[in-house]
XYZ file of C-alpha atoms in Angstrom:
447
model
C -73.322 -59.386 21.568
C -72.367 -59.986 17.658
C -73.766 -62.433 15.942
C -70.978 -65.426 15.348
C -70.681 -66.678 11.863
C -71.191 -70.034 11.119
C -67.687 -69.863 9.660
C -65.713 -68.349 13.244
C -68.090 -71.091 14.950
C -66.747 -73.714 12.725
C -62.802 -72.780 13.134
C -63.484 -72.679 17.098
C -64.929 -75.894 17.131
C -62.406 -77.217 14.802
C -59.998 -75.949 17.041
C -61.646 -77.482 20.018
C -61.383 -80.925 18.704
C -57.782 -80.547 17.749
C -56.677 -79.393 21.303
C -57.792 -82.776 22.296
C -55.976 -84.611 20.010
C -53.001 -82.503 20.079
C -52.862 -82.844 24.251
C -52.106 -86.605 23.426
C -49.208 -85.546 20.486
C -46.104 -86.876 22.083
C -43.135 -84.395 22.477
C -41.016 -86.368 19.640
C -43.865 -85.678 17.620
C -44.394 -82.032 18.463
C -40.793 -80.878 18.280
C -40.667 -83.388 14.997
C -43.698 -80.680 13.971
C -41.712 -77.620 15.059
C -38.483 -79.111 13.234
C -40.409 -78.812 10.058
C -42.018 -75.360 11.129
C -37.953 -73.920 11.007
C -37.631 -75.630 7.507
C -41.134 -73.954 6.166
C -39.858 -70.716 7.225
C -36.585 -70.943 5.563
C -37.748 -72.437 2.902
C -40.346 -69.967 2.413
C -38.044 -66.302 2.952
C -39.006 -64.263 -0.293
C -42.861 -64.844 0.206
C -42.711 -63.708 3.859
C -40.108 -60.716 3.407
C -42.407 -59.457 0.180
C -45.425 -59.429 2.242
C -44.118 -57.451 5.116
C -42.763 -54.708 2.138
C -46.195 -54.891 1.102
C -47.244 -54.230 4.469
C -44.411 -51.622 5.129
C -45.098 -49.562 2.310
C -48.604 -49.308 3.069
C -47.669 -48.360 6.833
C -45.288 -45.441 5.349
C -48.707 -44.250 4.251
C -50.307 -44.338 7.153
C -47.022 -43.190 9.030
C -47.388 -40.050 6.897
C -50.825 -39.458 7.517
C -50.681 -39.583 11.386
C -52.325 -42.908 11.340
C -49.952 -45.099 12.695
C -46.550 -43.913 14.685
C -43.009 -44.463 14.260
C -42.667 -46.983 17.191
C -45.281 -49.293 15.474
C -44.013 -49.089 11.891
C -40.573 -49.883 13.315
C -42.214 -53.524 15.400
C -43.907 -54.181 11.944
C -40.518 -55.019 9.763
C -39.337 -58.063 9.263
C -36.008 -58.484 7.171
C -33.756 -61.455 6.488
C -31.659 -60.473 9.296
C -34.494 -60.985 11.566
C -35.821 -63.768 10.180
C -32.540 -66.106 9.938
C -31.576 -64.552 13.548
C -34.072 -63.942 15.551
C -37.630 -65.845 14.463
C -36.248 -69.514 12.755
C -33.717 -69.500 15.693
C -36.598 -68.530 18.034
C -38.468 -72.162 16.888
C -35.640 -73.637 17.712
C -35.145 -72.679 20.736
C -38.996 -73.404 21.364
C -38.166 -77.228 20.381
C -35.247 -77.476 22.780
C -37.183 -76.581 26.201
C -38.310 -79.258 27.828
C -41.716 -80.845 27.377
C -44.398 -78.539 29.731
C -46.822 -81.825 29.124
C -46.909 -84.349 31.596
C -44.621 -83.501 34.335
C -45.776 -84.850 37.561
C -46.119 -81.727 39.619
C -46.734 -83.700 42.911
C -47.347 -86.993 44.106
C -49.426 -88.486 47.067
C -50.343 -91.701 48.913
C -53.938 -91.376 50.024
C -53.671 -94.867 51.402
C -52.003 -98.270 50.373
C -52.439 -98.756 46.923
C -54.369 -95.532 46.424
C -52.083 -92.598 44.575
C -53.261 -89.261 43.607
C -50.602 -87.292 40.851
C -50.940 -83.966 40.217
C -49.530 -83.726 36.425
C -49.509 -80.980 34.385
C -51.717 -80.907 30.881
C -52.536 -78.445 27.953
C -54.988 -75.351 28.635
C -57.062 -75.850 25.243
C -57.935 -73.004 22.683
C -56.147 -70.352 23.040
C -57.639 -66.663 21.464
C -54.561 -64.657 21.056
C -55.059 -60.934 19.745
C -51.907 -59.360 18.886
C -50.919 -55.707 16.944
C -48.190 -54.911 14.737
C -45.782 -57.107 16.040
C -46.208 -60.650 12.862
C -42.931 -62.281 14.680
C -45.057 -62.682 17.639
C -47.296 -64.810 15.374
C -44.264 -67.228 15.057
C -43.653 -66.840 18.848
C -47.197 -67.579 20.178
C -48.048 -70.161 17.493
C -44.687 -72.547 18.010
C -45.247 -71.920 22.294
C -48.617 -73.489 21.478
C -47.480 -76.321 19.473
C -44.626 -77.147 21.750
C -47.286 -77.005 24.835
C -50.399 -79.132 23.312
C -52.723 -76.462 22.877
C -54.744 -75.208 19.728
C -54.648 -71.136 19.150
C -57.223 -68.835 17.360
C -54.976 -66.110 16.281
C -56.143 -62.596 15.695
C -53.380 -60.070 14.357
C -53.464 -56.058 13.120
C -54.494 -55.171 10.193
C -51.223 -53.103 9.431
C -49.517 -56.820 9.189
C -52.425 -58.303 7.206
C -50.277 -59.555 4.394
C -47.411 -60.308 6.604
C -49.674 -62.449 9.017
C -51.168 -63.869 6.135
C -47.888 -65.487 4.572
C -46.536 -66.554 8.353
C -49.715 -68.665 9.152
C -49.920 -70.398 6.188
C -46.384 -71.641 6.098
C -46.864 -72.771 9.737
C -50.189 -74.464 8.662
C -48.318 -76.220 5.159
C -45.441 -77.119 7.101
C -47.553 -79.198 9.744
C -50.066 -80.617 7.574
C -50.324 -84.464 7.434
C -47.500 -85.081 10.201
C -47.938 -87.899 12.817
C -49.730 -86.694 15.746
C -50.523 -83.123 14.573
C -54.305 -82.061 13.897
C -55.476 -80.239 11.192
C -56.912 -76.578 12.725
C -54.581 -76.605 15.334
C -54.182 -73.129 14.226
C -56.355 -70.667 12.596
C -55.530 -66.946 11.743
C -58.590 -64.947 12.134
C -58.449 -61.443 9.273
C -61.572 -59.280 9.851
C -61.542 -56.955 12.099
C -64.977 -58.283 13.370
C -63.667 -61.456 14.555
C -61.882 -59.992 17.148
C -65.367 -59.305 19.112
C -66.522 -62.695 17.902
C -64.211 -64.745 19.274
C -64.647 -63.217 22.608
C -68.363 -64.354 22.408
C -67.342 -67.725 22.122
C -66.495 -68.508 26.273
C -67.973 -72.261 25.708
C -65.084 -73.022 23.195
C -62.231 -71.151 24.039
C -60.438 -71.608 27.212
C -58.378 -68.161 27.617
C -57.827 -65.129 25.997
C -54.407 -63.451 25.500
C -54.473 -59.871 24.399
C -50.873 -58.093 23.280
C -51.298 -54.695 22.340
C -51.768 -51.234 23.927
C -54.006 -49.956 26.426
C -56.790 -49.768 24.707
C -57.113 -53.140 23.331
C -56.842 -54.910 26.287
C -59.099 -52.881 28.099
C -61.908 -53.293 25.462
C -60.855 -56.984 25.202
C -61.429 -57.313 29.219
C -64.499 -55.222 28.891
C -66.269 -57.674 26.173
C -65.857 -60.882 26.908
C -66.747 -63.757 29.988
C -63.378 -66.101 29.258
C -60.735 -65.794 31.264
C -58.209 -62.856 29.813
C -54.122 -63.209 30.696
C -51.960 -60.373 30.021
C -50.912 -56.475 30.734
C -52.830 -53.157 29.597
C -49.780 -51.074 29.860
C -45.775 -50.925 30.283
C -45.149 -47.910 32.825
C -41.843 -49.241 34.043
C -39.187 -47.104 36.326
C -35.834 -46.865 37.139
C -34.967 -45.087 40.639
C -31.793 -44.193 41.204
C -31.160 -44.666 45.104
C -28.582 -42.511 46.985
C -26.087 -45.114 47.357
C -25.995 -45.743 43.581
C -22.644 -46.336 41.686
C -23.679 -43.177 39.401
C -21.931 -45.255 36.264
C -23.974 -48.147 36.641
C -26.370 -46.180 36.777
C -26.133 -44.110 33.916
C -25.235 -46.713 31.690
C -28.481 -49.009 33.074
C -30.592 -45.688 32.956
C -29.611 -45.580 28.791
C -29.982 -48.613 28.564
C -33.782 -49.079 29.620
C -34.810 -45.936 27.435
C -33.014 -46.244 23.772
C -32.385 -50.104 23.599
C -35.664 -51.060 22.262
C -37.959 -47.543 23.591
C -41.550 -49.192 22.199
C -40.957 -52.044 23.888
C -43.012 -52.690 27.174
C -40.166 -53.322 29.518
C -38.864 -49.912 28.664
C -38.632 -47.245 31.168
C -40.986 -44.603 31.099
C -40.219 -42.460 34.284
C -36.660 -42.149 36.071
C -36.711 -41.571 39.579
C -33.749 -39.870 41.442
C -33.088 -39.221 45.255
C -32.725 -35.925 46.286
C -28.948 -36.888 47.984
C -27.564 -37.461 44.709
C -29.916 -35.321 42.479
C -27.512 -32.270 41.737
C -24.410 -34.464 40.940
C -26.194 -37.463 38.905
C -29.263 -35.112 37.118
C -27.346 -32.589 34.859
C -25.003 -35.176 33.453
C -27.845 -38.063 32.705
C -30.213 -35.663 31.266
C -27.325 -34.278 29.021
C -26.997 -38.092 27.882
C -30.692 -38.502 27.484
C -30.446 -35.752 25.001
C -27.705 -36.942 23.114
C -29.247 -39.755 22.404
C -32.642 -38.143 21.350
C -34.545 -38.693 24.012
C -37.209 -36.053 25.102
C -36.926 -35.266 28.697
C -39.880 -34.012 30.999
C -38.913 -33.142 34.409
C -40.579 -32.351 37.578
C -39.992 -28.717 39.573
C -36.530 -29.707 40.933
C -35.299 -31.791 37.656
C -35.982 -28.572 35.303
C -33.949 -26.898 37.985
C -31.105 -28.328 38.189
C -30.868 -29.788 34.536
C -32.280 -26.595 32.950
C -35.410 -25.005 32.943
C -35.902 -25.583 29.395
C -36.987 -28.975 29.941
C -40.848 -29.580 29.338
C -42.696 -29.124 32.620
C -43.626 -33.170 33.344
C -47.149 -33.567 34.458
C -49.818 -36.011 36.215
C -50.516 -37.438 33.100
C -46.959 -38.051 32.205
C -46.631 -40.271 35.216
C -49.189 -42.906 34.210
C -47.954 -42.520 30.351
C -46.720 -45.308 28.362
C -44.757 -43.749 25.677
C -43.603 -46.799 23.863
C -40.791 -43.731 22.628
C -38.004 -41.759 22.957
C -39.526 -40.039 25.726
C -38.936 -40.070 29.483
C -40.462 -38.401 32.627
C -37.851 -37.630 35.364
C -38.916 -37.034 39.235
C -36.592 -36.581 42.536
C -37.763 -38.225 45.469
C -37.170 -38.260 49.068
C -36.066 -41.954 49.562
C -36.785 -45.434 48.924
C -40.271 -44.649 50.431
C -41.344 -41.978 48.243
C -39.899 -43.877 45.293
C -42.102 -46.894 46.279
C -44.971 -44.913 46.845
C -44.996 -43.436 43.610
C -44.504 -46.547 41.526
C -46.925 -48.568 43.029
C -49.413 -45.685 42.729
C -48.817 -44.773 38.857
C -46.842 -48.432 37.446
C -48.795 -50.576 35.699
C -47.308 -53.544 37.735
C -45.074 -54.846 35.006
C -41.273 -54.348 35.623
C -39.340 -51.729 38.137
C -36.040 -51.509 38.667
C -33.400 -49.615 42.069
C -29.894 -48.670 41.254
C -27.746 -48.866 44.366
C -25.415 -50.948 46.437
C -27.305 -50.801 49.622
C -28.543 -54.230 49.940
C -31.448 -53.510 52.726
C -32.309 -50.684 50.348
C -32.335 -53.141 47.809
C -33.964 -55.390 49.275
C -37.046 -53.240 50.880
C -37.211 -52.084 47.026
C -37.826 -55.849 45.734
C -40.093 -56.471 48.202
C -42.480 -53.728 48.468
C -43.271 -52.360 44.966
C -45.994 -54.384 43.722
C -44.594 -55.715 40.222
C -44.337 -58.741 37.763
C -40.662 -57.849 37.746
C -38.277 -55.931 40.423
C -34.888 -55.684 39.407
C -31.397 -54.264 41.150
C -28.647 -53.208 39.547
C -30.344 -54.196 35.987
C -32.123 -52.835 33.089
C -35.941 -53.369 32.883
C -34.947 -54.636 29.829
C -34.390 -57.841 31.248
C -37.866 -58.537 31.180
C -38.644 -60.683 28.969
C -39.227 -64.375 28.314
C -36.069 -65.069 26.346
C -34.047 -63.734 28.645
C -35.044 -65.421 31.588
C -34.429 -68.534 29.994
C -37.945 -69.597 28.964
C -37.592 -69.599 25.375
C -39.806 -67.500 23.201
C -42.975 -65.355 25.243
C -46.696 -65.568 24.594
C -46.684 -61.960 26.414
C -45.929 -60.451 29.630
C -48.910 -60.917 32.212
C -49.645 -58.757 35.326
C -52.285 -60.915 36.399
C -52.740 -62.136 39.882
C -54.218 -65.782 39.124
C -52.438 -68.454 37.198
C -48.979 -66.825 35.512
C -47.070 -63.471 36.328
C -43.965 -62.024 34.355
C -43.122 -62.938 30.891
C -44.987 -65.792 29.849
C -43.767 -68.852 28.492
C -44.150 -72.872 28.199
C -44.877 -72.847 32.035
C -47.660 -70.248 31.847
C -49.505 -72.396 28.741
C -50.029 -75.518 30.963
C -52.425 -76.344 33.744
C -52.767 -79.659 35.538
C -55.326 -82.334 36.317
C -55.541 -84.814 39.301
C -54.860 -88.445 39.004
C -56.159 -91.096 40.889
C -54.624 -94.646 40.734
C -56.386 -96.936 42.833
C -57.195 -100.825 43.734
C -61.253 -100.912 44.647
C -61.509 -98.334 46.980
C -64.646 -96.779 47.234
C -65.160 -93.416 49.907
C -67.491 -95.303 52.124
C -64.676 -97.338 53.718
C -63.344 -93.682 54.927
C -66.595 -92.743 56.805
C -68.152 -94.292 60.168
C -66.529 -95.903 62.980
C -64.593 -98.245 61.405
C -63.494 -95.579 59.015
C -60.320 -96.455 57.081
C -57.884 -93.783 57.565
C -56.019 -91.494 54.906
C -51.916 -92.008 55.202
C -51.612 -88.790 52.822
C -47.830 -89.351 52.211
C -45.837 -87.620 49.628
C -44.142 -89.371 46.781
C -40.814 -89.211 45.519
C -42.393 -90.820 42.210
C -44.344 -89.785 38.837
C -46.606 -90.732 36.609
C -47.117 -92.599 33.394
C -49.212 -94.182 31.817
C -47.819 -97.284 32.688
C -48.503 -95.931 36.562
């Protein structure tokens, strides 16, 4: 275990006291806090778009050194374009959901003038590690404001200057305002801090890794607080036999070269053997059009041309985050189940076809955060389901699943408004006697 600096120790338990008093921020004064979050960032343009070309220059570097790949250098940029279109409108958006704080998420009547409320409250401290990605900064830090909790933020190096300029604009712009802590936010920069806040399980309440494999794994590996989030992105596309082929061709496209390093892209296509030899040929010929290397099983490289790499085991369980797909015919929904749920990573599958029990046996039966018909895997993702901006995409089993929004940041508490009782009237033989009624009411603190 690494030694924790007195410095880390002292941000988590600044953090730590700010979570409480940011639980009790009202929503007016948390979008009010998000409001002026928008305005910093607008305000602030040149400084952030100069420190991601500092940070993009010295990717090229690494780029051309074999150090970094093309997929990554490409999540790192941030340009006015994105910035005035896709992160100040993304606080925005953040502002308008509705408040995840205090909704009463059931209600009970234990017994006359005894009430028990089930209402829904702030996690804490949040450790979020992230890579290349210093938009998702924005994202996870306004998804905490909006939902009451305090964040430890840990981001790559290659964004280190881009990271940098972000945080402290968010920090500025909420500085001083009604209802908003100092250290509700801190942006951790060493590469060692990483390790030490995992070490810190009495302070921080969950950790939220986004990045590849390999840092999740080691994050899961090293630490005892509770970790929410996915290790990889091996999504699929199987193309049943009663598939419109041009839906399908245009939703196979689609999940590969609309955004290939993101997570929800499709790494392996699956095709039924009825329709192989009319649908392979002409999807692999638009694969390659559209510069996408193509790895094929025995019967793929047959009937779309032998040239095609040979795909193997390890392709199957590959994330490529790239313009790179693995292609397999199967015998039947079956098969094409059977071979997701063996090599997916449990994040996002998709069937093409317009049987609906087909469909339906699909959605049902592979094991996934996300099972879609008739749509790109692309779909997947936080903004598009209507939750605002994402904290990630989890493939946990406990607490949230899918993309990861307001909803997943919140947990809940139980409250008991009573009159006197005490539990002793409930025992013995002239035990009182629970009514356990359900509500049609909430809670407030008026209650």
């Amino acid at each position: 275990m690494l030694e924790v600096s007195d410095e880390i120790r002292s941000r988590a338990e600044g953090a730590r006291a700010a979570a409480l008093q940011l639980s009790n921020a009202s929503e007016e004064e948390r979008n009010a806090a998000l409001e002026a979050v928008a305005r910093g960032l607008e305000a602030n343009a040149g400084a952030i778009l100069e420190a991601n070309r500092r940070d993009l220059e010295a990717a090229e570097v690494l780029l051309a050194e074999g150090r970094l790949t093309g997929a990554l250098v490409g999540r790192l940029k941030v340009d006015e374009v994105k910035l005035r279109n896709e992160i100040i409108p993304g606080v925005h958006s953040v502002q308008a959901q509705e408040d995840p704080i205090g909704r009463t998420l059931a209600a009970t009547e234990m017994d006359h003038r005894l009430k028990l409320y089930k209402v829904s409250v702030p996690i804490g401290v949040l450790g979020i590690v992230f890579e290349s990605r210093p938009d998702a900064l924005v994202q996870i830090a306004t998804l905490c404001l909006k939902s009451g909790n305090a964040v430890l933020l840990k981001g790559g190096s290659e964004a280190f200057h881009t990271n940098r300029a972000l945080a402290n604009v968010l920090i500025a712009s909420t500085r001083g305002l009604p209802g908003i802590p100092d250290g509700w936010m801190h942006l951790m920069e060493a590469r060692e801090d990483v390790q030490a806040i995992l070490d810190l399980h009495h302070l921080i309440d969950l950790i939220i890794p986004r990045g590849g494999n390999e840092l999740v794994q080691h994050i899961m590996r090293n630490t005892r607080i509770p970790v929410m989030g996915h290790a990889d992105g091996i999504c699929h596309v199987y193309v049943h036999a009663a598939a419109d082929l041009e839906k399908a061709k245009r939703i196979c496209l689609d999940a590969k070269i609309q955004y290939p390093s993101g997570c929800n892209a499709a790494e392996t296509l699956l095709v039924d053997r009825d329709i192989a030899e009319e649908f392979l040929p002409e999807m692999v010929g638009i694969y390659k059009r559209n510069g996408v290397d193509v790895r094929g099983d025995d019967l793929t490289r047959t009937l779309a041309g032998n040239a095609l790499p040979q795909a193997t085991e390890e392709d199957w369980a590959t994330e490529y985050l790239d313009l790179v797909i693995s292609v397999k015919v199967v015998n039947g929904v079956q098969e094409a189940v059977d071979h997701i749920n063996r090599y997916s990573s449990n994040h996002t599958d998709a069937i093409i076809t317009e049987d609906r029990a087909a469909a339906t046996r699909f959605l049902r039966e592979v094991d996934s955060a996300s099972t879609l018909h008739n749509a790109s895997t692309r779909f997947a993702d936080g903004f598009r389901y209507g939750l605002g901006a994402e904290v990630g995409i989890s493939t946990n089993r406990l607490h949230s699943r899918g993309p990861v929004g307001l909803e997943g940041l919140v947990i809940y508490k139980y409250i008991i408004e009573g009159n006197g009782q005490i539990a002793g009237d409930y025992l013995g033989e002239d035990a009182k006697a629970f009514t356990h009624r359900s509500l049609a009411e909430t809670w407030t603190p008026e209650s």
